[in-house]
Short mmCIF file of C-alpha atoms and ligand atoms in Angstrom, two decimals:
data_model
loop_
_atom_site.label_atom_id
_atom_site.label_comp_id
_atom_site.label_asym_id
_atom_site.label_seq_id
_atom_site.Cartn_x
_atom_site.Cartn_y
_atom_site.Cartn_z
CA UNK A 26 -4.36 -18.66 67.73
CA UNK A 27 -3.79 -20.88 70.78
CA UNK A 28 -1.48 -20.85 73.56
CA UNK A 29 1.36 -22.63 73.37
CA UNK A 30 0.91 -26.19 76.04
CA UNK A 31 2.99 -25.32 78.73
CA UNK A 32 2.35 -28.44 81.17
CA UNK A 33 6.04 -29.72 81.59
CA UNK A 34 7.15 -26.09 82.19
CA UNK A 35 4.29 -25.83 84.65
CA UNK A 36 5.19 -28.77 86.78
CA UNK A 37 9.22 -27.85 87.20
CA UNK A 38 7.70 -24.70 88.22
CA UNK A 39 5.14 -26.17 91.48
CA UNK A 40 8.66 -28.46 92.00
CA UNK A 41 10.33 -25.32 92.15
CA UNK A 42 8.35 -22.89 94.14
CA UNK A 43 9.67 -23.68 97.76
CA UNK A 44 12.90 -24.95 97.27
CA UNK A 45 14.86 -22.14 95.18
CA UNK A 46 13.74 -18.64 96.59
CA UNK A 47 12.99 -16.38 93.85
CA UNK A 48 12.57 -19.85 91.86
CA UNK A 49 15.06 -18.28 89.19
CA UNK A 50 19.08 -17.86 89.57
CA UNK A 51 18.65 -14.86 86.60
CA UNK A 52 15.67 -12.31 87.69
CA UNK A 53 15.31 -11.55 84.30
CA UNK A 54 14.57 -15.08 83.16
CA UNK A 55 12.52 -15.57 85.93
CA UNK A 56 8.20 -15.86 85.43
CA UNK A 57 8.00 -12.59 86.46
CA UNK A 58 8.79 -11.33 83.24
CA UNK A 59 7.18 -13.90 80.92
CA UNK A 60 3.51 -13.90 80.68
CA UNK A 61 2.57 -15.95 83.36
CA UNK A 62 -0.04 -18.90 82.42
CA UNK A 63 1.12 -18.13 78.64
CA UNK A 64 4.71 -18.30 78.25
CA UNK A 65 7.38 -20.89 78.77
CA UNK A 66 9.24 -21.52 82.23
CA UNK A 67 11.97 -23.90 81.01
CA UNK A 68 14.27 -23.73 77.96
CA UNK A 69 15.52 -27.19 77.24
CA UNK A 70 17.86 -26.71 74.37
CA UNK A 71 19.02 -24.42 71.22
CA UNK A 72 20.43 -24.13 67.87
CA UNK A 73 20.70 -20.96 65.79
CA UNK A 74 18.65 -18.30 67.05
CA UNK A 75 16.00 -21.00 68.01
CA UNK A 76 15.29 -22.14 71.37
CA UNK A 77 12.99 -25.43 72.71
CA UNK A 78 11.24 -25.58 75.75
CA UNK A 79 10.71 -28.48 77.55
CA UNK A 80 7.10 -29.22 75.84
CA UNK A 81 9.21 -29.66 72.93
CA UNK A 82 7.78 -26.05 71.44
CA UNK A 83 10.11 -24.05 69.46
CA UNK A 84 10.88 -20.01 69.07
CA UNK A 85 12.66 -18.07 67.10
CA UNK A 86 15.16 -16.14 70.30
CA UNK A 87 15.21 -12.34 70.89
CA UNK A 88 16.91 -12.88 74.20
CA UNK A 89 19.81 -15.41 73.33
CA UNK A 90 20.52 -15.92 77.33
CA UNK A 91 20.48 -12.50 78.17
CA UNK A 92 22.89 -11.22 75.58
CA UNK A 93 25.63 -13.77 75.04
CA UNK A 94 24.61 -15.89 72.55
CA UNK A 95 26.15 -13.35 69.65
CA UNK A 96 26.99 -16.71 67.24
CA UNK A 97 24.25 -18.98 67.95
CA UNK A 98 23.12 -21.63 70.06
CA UNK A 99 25.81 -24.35 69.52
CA UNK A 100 27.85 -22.69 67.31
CA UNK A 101 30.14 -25.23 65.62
CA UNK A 102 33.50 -23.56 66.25
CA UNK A 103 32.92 -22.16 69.92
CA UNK A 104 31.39 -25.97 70.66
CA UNK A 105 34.64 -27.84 69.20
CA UNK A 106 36.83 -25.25 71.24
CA UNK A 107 35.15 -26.32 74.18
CA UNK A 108 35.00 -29.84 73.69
CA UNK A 109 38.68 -30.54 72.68
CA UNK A 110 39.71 -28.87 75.74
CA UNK A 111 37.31 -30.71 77.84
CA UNK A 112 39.17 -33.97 76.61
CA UNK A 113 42.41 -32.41 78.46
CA UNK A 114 40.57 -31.01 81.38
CA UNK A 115 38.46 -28.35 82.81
CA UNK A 116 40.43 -26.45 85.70
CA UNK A 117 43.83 -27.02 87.22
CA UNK A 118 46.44 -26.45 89.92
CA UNK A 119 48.37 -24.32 88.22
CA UNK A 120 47.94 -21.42 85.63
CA UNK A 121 46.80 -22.68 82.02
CA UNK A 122 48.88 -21.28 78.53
CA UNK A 123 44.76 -20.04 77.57
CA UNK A 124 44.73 -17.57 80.07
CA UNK A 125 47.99 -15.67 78.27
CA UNK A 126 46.43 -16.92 74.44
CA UNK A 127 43.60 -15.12 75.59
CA UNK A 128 44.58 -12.09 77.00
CA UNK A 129 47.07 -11.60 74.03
CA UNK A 130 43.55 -11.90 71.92
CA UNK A 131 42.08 -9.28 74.05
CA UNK A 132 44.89 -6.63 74.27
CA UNK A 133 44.77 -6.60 70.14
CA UNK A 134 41.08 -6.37 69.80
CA UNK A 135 40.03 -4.01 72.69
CA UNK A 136 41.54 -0.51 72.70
CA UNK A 137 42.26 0.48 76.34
CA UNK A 138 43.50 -2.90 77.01
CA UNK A 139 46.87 -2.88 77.58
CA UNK A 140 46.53 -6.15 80.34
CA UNK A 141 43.89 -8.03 81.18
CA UNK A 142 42.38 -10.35 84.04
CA UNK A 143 39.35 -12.42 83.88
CA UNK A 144 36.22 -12.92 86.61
CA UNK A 145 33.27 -15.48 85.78
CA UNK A 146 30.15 -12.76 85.40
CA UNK A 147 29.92 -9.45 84.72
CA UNK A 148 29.65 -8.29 88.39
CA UNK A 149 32.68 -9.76 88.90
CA UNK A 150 34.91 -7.30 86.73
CA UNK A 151 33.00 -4.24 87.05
CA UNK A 152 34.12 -4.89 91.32
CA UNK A 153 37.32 -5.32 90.10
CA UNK A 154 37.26 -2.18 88.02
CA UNK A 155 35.67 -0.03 91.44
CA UNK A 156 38.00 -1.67 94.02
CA UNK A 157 41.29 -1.30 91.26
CA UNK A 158 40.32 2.87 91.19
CA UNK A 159 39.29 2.98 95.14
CA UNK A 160 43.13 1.57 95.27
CA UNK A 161 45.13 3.53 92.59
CA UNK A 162 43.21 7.12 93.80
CA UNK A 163 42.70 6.08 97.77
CA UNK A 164 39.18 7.41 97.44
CA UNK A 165 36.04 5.91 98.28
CA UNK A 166 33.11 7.97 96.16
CA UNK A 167 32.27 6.13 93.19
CA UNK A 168 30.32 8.10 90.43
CA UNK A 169 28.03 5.66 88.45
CA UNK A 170 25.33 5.37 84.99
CA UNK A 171 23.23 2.17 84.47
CA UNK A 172 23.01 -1.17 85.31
CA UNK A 173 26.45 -2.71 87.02
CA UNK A 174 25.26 -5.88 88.64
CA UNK A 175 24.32 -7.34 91.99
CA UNK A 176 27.21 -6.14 94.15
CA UNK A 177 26.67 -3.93 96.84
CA UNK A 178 28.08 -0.98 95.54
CA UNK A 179 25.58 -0.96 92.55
CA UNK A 180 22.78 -2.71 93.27
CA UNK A 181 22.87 -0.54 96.84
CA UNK A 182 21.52 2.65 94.55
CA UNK A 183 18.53 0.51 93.02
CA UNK A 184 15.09 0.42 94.66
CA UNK A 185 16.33 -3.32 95.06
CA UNK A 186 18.76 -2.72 97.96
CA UNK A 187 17.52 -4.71 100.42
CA UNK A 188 20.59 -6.10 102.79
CA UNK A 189 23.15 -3.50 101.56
CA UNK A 190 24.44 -1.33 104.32
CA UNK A 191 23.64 2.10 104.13
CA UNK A 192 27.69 2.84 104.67
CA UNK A 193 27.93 1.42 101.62
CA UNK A 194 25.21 3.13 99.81
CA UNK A 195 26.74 6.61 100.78
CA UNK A 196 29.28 5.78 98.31
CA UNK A 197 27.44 5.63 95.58
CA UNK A 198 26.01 8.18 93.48
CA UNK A 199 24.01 8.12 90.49
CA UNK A 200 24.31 10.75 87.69
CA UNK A 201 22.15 10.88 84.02
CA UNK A 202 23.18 10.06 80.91
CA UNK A 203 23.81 13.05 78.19
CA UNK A 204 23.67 15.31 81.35
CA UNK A 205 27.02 16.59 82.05
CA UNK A 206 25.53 18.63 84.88
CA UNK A 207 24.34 16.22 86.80
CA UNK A 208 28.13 14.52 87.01
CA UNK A 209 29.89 18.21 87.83
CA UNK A 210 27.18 18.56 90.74
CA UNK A 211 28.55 15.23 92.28
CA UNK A 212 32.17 16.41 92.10
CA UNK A 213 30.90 20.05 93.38
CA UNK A 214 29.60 18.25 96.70
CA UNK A 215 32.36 16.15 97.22
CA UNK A 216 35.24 17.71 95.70
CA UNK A 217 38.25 15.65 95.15
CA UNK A 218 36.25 12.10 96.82
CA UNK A 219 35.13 10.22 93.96
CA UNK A 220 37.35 7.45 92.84
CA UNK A 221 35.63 6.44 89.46
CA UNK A 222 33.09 7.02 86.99
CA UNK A 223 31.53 4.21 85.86
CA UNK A 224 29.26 4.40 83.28
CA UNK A 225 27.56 1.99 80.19
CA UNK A 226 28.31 3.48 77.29
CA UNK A 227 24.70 3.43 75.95
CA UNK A 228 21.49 1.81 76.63
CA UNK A 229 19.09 2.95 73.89
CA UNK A 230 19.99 6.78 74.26
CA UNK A 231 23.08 7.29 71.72
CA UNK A 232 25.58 10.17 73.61
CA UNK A 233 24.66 13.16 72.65
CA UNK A 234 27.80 16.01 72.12
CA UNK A 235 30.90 13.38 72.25
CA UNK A 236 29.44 13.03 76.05
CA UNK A 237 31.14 9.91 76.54
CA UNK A 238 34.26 11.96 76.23
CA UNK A 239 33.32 14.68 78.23
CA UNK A 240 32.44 12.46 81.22
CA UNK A 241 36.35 11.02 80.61
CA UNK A 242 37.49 14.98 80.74
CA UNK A 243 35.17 15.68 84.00
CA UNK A 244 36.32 12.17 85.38
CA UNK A 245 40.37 13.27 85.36
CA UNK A 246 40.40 16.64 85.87
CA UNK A 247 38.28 15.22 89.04
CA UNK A 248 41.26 13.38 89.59
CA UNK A 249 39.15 10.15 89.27
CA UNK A 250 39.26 6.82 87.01
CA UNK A 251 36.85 6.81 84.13
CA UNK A 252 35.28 2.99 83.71
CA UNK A 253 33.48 1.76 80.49
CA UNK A 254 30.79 -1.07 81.18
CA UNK A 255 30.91 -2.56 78.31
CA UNK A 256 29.30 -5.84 79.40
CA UNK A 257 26.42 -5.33 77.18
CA UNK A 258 28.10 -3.27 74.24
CA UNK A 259 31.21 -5.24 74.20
CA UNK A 260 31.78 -7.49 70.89
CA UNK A 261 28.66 -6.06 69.61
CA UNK A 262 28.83 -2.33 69.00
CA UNK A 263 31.75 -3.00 67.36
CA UNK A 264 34.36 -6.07 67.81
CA UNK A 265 36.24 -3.30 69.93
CA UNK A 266 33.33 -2.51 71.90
CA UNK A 267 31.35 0.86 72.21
CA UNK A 268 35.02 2.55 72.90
CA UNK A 269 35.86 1.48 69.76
CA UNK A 270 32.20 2.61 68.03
CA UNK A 271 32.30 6.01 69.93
CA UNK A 272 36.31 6.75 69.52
CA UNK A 273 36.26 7.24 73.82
CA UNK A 274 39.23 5.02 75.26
CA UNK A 275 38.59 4.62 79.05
CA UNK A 276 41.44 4.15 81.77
CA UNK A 277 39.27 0.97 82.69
CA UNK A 278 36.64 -1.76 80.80
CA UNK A 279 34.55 -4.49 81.75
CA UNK A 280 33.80 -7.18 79.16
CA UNK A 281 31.52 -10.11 79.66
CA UNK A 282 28.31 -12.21 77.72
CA UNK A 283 29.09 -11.91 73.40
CA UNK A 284 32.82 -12.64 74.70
CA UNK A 285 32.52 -16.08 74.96
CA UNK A 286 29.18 -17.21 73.10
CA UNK A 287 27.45 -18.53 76.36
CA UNK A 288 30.23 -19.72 78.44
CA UNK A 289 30.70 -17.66 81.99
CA UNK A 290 33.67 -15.30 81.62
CA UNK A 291 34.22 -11.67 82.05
CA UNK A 292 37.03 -9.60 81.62
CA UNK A 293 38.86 -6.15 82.95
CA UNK A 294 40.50 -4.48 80.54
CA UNK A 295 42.67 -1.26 80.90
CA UNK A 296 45.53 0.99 81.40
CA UNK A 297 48.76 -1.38 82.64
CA UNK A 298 49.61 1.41 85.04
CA UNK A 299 46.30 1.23 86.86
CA UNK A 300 45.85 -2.43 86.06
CA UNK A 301 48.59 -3.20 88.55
CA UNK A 302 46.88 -2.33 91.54
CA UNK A 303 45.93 -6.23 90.80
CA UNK A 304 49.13 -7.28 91.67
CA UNK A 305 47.87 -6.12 95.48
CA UNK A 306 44.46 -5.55 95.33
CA UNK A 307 42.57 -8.72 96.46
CA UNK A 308 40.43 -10.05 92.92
CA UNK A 309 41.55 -13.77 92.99
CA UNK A 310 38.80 -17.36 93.13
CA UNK A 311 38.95 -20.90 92.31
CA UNK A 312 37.08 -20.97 88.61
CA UNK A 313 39.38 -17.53 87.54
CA UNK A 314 40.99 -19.52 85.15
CA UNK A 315 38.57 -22.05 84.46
CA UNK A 316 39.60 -23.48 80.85
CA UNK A 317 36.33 -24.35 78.95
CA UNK A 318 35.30 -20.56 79.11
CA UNK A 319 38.46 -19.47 77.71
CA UNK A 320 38.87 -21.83 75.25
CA UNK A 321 35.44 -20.62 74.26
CA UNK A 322 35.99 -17.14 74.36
CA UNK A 323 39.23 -17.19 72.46
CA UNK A 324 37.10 -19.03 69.74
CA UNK A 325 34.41 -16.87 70.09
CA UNK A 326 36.51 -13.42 69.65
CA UNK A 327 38.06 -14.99 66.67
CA UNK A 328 34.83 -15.93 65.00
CA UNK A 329 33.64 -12.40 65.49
CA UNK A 330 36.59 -11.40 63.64
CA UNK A 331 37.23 -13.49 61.11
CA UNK A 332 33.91 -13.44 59.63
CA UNK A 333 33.11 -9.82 60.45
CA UNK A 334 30.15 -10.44 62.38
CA UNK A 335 29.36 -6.77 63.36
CA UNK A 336 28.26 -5.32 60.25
CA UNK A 337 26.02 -8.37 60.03
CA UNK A 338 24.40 -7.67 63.16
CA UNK A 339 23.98 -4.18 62.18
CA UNK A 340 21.96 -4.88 59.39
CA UNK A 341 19.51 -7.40 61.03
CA UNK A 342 19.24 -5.33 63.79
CA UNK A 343 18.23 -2.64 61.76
CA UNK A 344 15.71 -4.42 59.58
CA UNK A 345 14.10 -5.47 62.89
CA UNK A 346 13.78 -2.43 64.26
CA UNK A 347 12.83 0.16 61.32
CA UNK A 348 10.41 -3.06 60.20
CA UNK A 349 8.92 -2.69 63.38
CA UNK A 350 8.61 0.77 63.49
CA UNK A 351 7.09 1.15 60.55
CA UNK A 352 4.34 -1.96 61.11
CA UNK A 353 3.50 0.00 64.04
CA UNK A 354 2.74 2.96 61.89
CA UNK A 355 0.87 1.18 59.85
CA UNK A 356 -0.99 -0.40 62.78
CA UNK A 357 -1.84 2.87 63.94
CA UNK A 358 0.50 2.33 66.94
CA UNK A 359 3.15 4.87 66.77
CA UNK A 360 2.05 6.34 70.08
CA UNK A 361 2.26 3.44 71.79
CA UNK A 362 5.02 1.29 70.96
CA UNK A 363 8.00 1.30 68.95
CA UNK A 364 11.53 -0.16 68.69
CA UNK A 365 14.32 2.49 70.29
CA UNK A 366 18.02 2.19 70.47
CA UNK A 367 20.80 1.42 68.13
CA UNK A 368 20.24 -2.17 65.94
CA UNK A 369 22.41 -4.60 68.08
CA UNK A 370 20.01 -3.98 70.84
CA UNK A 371 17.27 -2.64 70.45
CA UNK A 372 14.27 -2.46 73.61
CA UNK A 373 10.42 -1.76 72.62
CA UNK A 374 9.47 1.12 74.49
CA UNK A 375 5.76 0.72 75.73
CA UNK A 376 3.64 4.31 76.41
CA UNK A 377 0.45 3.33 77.82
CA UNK A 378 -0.53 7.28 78.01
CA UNK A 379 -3.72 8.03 80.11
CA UNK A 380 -5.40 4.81 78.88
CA UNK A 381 -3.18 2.53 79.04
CA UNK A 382 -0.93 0.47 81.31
CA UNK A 383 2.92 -0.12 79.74
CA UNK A 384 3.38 -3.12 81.07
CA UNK A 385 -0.22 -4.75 79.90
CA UNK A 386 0.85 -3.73 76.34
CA UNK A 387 3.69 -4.99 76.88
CA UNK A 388 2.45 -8.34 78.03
CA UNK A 389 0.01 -8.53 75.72
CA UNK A 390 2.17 -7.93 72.60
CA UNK A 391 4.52 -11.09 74.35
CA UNK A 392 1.59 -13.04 74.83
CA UNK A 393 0.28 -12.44 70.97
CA UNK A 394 4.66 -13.50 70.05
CA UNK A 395 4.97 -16.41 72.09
CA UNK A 396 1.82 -17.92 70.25
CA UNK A 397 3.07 -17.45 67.25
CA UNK A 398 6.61 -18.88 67.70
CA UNK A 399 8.83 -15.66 68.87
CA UNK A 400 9.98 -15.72 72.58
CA UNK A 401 9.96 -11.71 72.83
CA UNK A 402 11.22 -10.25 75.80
CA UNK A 403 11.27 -6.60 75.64
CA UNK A 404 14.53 -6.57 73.61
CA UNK A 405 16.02 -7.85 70.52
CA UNK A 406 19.58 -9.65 71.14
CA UNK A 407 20.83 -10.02 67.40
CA UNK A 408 22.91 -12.66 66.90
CA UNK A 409 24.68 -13.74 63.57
CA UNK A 410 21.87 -16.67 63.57
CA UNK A 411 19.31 -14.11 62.69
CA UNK A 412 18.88 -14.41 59.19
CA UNK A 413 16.95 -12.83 56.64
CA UNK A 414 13.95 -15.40 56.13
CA UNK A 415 14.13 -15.88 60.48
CA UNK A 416 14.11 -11.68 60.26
CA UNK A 417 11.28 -11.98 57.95
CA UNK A 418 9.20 -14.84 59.74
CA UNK A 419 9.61 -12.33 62.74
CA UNK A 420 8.14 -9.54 60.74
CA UNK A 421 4.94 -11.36 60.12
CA UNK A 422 4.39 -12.51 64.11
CA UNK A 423 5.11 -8.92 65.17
CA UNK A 424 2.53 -7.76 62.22
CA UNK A 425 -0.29 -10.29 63.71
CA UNK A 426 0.93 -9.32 67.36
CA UNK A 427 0.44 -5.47 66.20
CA UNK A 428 -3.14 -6.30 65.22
CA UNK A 429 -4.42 -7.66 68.24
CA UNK A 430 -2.32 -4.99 70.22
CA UNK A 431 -4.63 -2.26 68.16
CA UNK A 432 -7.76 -4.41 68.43
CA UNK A 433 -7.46 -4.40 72.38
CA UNK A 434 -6.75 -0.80 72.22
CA UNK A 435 -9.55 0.10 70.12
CA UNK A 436 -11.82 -2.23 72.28
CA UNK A 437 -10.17 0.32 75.77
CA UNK A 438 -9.41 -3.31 77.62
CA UNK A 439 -5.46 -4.83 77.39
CA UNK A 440 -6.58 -7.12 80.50
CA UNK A 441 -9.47 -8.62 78.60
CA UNK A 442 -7.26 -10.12 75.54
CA UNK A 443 -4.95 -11.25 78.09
CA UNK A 444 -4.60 -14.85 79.12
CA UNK A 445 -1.68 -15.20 81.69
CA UNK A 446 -0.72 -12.78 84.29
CA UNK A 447 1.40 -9.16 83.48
CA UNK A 448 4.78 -8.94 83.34
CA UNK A 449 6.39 -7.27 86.53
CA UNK A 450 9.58 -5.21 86.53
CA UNK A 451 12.70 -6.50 88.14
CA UNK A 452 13.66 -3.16 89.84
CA UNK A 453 10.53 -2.84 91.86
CA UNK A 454 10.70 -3.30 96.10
CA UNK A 455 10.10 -6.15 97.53
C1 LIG B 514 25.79 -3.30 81.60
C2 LIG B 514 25.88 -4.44 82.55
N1 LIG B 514 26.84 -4.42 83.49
C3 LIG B 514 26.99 -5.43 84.36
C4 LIG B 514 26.16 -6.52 84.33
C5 LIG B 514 26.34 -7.61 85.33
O1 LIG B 514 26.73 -8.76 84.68
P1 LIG B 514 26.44 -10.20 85.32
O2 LIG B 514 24.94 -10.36 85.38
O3 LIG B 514 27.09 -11.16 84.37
O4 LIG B 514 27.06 -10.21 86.68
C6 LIG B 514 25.14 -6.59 83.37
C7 LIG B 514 24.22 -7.73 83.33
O5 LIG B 514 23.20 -7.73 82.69
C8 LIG B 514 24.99 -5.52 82.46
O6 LIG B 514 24.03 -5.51 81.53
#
């Protein structure tokens, strides 16, 4: 099986290197995490759950931009949304009748929300969420779980915290998931500081002993806001989010990605009473109410309801991942791989053991997809594109993938089957 010809990909790249640092906007779509000499650098379009780079090779999409993509590339409706209002304009001088259509859409889908205000990404709303509790409890501490974004206050705990001020970093404190402990201990050492919890709601470890609740319980009788990030589960556990999924309704949400198919729009969600801090508290920029991204989310959340896209996602997810699981077994490659977390997401966990490197198997499984037509990234993004013969065609890579994963393993050498470089974390100092 050959490589896929990567040449036009290539050349962007040396164009590239020099003139955007990093070379990538998104770290996670960046050539660090793609095998390097193997995989593609540049997507040029996409339809369905398929993507084409720009040689003009095609995959079947496990990473639909990071998330968003929950309809489809191009998805009819979300596209004519988007297009009729680009025929009256894009952004405006004063406020736009979407932004209320919208936020009426939101308030009946979303449990906690009783009002609403938008940012552009993720980072923007999870902020909002922090600076909305630093301003309704006058405390600083924040309490946090799990990936939050690039602003200082998160990204200032990672081992990626380069030009954050250690001020800031003294604010923030990390506690584990499904350990209640580990939360208490925080509030022990700083009793009555924190401001907020914020936490996701799950990555691929389901709470364990209605935690979820329990952190909302510790959170207020702490005195502090509880925060769901639901930027990943949002419109995917369930069209209500993981809040909705788990029965846990937060003071505080962020929403962003399946909301709006691709276009870039977030929202916090929440409690009116702590929701108007915003009438004070400083969250306000020029694109806030930028119209194409509403008109596309309002089509987007109406799509996922009208044709019940959840359960759908469910199902493929879960064909995906148990199909995995048990070609694995089959493989003889229980140990060393298999597909964890709930079916709208699920990541393939890598264990290398004493022999083994995770992130060669890793790259070498990608390498063995991307040959064979599937752009695998380390997770599968299920989106209502994913049908049952695309589900199926996927099988059959990951089966041949599986194969040479074992015959490399048998042989004790990942690095000799491999033809590119290995994939490097994001989170790792630089
Ligand atoms: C759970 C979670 N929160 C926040 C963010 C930040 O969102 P954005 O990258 O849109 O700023 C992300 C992004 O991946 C995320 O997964």
């Amino acid at each position: 099986m050959n490589k896929p010809r990567i040449d036009a990909s290539e050349a962007l790249w040396r164009r590239a290197k020099g003139i955007i640092p990093a070379g990538t906007q998104t770290l996670s779509k960046g050539p660090t995490q793609f095998v390097d000499g193997v995989a593609p650098k540049y997507l040029q379009r996409g339809k369905g759950c398929h993507v084409w780079d720009v040689d003009g090779n095609r995959y079947i999409d496990y990473g639909m931009g990071l998330h968003p993509i929950i309809l489809g590339y191009c998805y009819p409706a979300v596209d004519e949304a988007i297009k009729r209002q680009l025929e009256d304009g894009i952004t405006f001088t004063l406020m736009h009748p979407l932004e209320v259509e919208l936020a009426e859409l939101l308030i009946e889908t979303i449990p906690c929300a009783e009002s609403v205000r938008y940012g552009k990404n993720g980072s923007d709303v999870t902020s909002a969420a922090v600076r909305v509790a630093r301003a309704y409890t006058g405390r600083d501490r924040i309490a946090l779980c799990g990936y939050h974004g690039w602003q200082d206050w998160y990204i200032g705990t990672t081992e990626r915290n380069k030009g954050v001020p250690a001020a800031v970093r003294e604010l923030s404190h990390v506690f584990e998931y499904n350990d209640i402990d580990s939360l208490q201990a925080l509030f022990d050492a700083h009793p009555g500081e924190f401001a907020a919890v914020i936490m996701e709601p799950m990555g691929v470890v389901e709470p364990k002993d209605d935690f979820l609740n329990k952190v909302k319980e510790a959170a207020h009788t702490h005195g502090a806001i509880f925060i769901l990030d639901e930027i990943i589960t949002g419109f995917r556990w369930a069209l209500g989010g993981a809040q909705e999924y788990f029965n846990v309704t937060p003071d505080l949400a962020a929403f962003g990605k399946c909301m709006s198919n691709g276009m870039p729009v977030s929202a916090l969600a929440g409690k009116k009473e702590i929701m108007d801090q915003l009438e004070e508290v400083f969250f306000s920029f020029t694109f806030g109410g930028e119209c194409l991204s509403l008109a596309a989310s309002k089509a987007t959340i109406t799509e996922l309801r009208d044709k019940n896209v959840t359960p759908f996602i469910w199902a493929q997810g879960a064909k995906i991942r148990d199909g995995f699981n048990a070609l694995a077994a089959k493989a003889g490659l229980a140990a060393f791989v298999r597909f964890v977390g709930l079916p709208p997401r699920t990541v393939a966990a890598f264990t290398g053991g004493d022999h083994f490197v995770d992130l060669e198997l890793k790259s070498l499984f990608q390498q063995e997809c991307i040959k064979r037509g599937v752009l695998f990234t380390g997770y599968n993004a299920i989106s209502f594109a994913h049908d049952d013969q695309v589900v199926d065609q996927t099988l059959g890579v990951y089966e041949e993938a599986l194969g040479v994963l074992a015959r490399a393993i048998g042989d004790g050498s990942i690095k000799k089957f491999l033809e590119g470089d290995v994939v490097r974390p994001v989170f790792r100092k630089v």
